[in-house]
Amino acid sequence: MISAERILQRCDALARHSELPGGLTRVFLSPENRAANEAVLGWMREAGMAARLDAIGNVVGRYEGERPGLPCLMLGSHLDTVRDAGRYDGMLGVISAIECVDALNAQKKRLPFAIEVVGFGDEEGVRFGTTMLGSRAVAGTLDPSVLETRDSSGTTIAQALRAFGLAPEKLPEVRKEKRDVLAYAELHIEQGPVLEAEGLPVGVVTAINGFSRLRVTLSGVAGHAGTVPMHLRHDALVAAAECIGAVEKNARSSSELVATVGRIEASPGAINVIPGKVVFTVDVRAPRDALRLSCVERVKRDIESIAGKREIQFEIEDLQQLGVAPCADWLMAQLDRAVSAEGIKVRRLPSGAGHDGMALRSLADIAMLFVRCKGGISHNPAESITAEDAGAGARVLFRFMEKFHGLSA
Ligand code: GLV
Ligand code: MN
Ligand code: MN
C-alpha cells in the first residue's frame, strides 16, 4: 500500500544529508551524496529491487518483470540539490517511485515489463556547472570529454568519480539501449503556482522548456579605490551590472522568456579595490527554441557592446543548451487516465524547470507528473507539499505503472 507518510519521512531523512547544518545542500559526489545514496539503495532493496550504483553515480534499482531481462519502464528523478534547497525537488520523484515498486512487491505482482527506478546523481549541475550528467550518461549522450570539467576547486569530474570509488572509464557501460527502455516517467513537484491556483493536487506535463547556459568573464583593470578617477576606470563589476540589466531587458521582450544571472564572482573582492575581473552565469529559458536562441544572441551582442564601450575584455562560454522536450502523447494519455481514475480533474501544463527527461528523450519517450507545492515555491528551503498531495501523486504514478502498456497504439 502506498504510504504518503513514509514518502514524506524519507524526504525528511534525505534532507538530513546536507553540507549545511540546518539547511539542505547536497552536490554531486560529495560525502552527503554518498550517505543519501546508501539510504536510497537500502529502500530500493527493501522494496524488492536489485540495487546498485552505476559508473556515473546514479542509484539504480531494478524490479524484474514476469521473467528476468525484460525491457523496463524507467521511473525516477534526481538526488542532488541546489544550494539551500527544498527537500522535495528531485527526491520526491525517486522516493515515490520506490513506494510504487514496494506496493507492487507487497502484492507479489510482476508486470509484463521490468521497472527501473533511477536516482540521478547530478541534475542540478551545481558542482560542475554542466547539468544532467547522470541522465546524459544513461542516454549515451555524455561525451567523455565532459569528465574533464572542473569544479571551483579545480577537481575534474573524472577525479571526483574516482575519489567516490567509481571508475570513469566505465562510463560507456552506463548507457542504455533503446530496446531496453520502453519509456521514462518522472514525478516531480510542480515548482510553480498553477496547480495550487486551480485547486488540483497533480497535473500532467506537456513539455519541458529548453534552456541555454552561459558563463561570462569580464576582465577590466583592478586598481586603488581611492586614487583612480571615475572616468579612468575599467571596472569589471560596473560593466557586469550593465550586462545583467541587458539580460533582464532581453528576457522581458517576450512573456514566454525568462533569464537569470544566478551566480557572480568579483575579484579581487576587497572594499578598497576596483574589481578587475568578474565571472557570472546566464540561464535563458523558453518554450520555443527559436525564441530562446534569439534572446541568447541578443544578450551576447549586448555584452560585446557594453564591454567595447567600457574598454573591457570579455569571454562568453556556451556551457550547455538543451532544446524543448515534448512529452509523448501516448504517455500523456496514459497518465491522464491514471489521474482520472483517482477522481482528479486532468490538467495539462508545461514545465518551466529543467528535468532529466530532457536528456533521456533521445533514449525513450518521456512523461512527467507534477505534484502541487505550496505557493509554487521551489529552489528554496520553504519548499513544501502536503501528505495528501504526496499520496495522490504516488497513487497516480502507481496506476500509471500498473496499467502501462508500451505500445503507442
Ligand atoms: C533544475 O531544477 C533547473 O530547472 O535548473
Ligand atoms: Mn531543481
Ligand atoms: Mn528537479
Coordinates of N, CA and C in Angstrom, one line a residue, residues 15 18-27 80-89 91 124 126 377-383:
A15 N 16.9 14.8 3.6 CA 17.3 16.2 3.8 C 18.3 16.4 4.9
S18 N 23.3 16.7 4.4 CA 23.5 18.1 3.8 C 24.8 18.6 4.3
E19 N 25.5 19.4 3.4 CA 26.7 20.0 3.8 C 26.5 21.2 4.7
L20 N 25.3 21.7 4.7 CA 24.9 22.9 5.6 C 24.2 22.4 6.8
P21 N 24.7 22.7 8.0 CA 23.8 22.3 9.1 C 22.6 23.2 9.1
G22 N 21.4 22.7 9.3 CA 20.2 23.5 9.4 C 19.7 23.9 8.1
G23 N 20.3 23.4 7.0 CA 19.7 23.7 5.6 C 20.0 22.5 4.8
L24 N 19.8 22.6 3.5 CA 20.0 21.4 2.6 C 20.8 21.9 1.4
T25 N 22.0 21.4 1.3 CA 22.8 21.5 0.1 C 23.5 20.1 -0.1
R26 N 23.3 19.5 -1.2 CA 23.9 18.2 -1.4 C 24.3 18.1 -2.9
V27 N 25.6 18.3 -3.1 CA 26.1 18.4 -4.5 C 26.6 17.0 -4.9
D80 N 20.5 15.0 -6.2 CA 21.4 16.2 -5.9 C 20.4 17.4 -5.7
T81 N 21.0 18.4 -5.1 CA 20.1 19.6 -4.8 C 20.9 20.9 -5.2
V82 N 20.1 22.0 -5.3 CA 20.7 23.3 -5.4 C 21.3 23.7 -4.0
R83 N 21.9 24.9 -3.9 CA 22.4 25.3 -2.6 C 21.2 25.9 -1.8
D84 N 21.1 25.5 -0.6 CA 20.0 26.0 0.3 C 18.7 25.6 -0.3
A85 N 18.5 24.3 -0.6 CA 17.4 23.7 -1.4 C 16.2 23.4 -0.5
G86 N 15.1 23.0 -1.2 CA 14.0 22.4 -0.6 C 14.2 20.9 -0.6
R87 N 13.4 20.1 0.1 CA 13.6 18.7 0.3 C 12.9 17.8 -0.7
Y88 N 12.1 18.4 -1.6 CA 11.3 17.6 -2.5 C 11.7 17.6 -3.9
D89 N 12.4 18.7 -4.3 CA 12.8 18.8 -5.7 C 13.8 17.7 -6.1
M91 N 14.0 14.5 -5.0 CA 13.9 13.4 -4.1 C 12.5 12.8 -4.1
E124 N 21.1 19.0 -11.2 CA 21.1 20.5 -11.0 C 22.4 21.1 -11.6
V126 N 25.1 21.9 -10.0 CA 25.6 22.9 -9.1 C 27.2 22.8 -9.0
I377 N 6.6 27.5 -4.5 CA 8.0 27.9 -4.1 C 8.9 26.6 -4.2
S378 N 10.0 26.8 -4.9 CA 11.0 25.8 -5.0 C 12.4 26.4 -5.1
H379 N 13.4 25.6 -5.1 CA 14.8 26.1 -5.0 C 14.9 27.0 -3.8
N380 N 14.3 26.6 -2.8 CA 14.2 27.4 -1.6 C 13.8 26.5 -0.4
P381 N 14.4 26.7 0.8 CA 14.1 25.8 1.9 C 12.7 25.8 2.3
A382 N 11.9 26.8 1.8 CA 10.5 26.8 2.2 C 9.6 25.9 1.3
E383 N 10.3 25.2 0.4 CA 9.5 24.2 -0.4 C 8.7 23.3 0.4

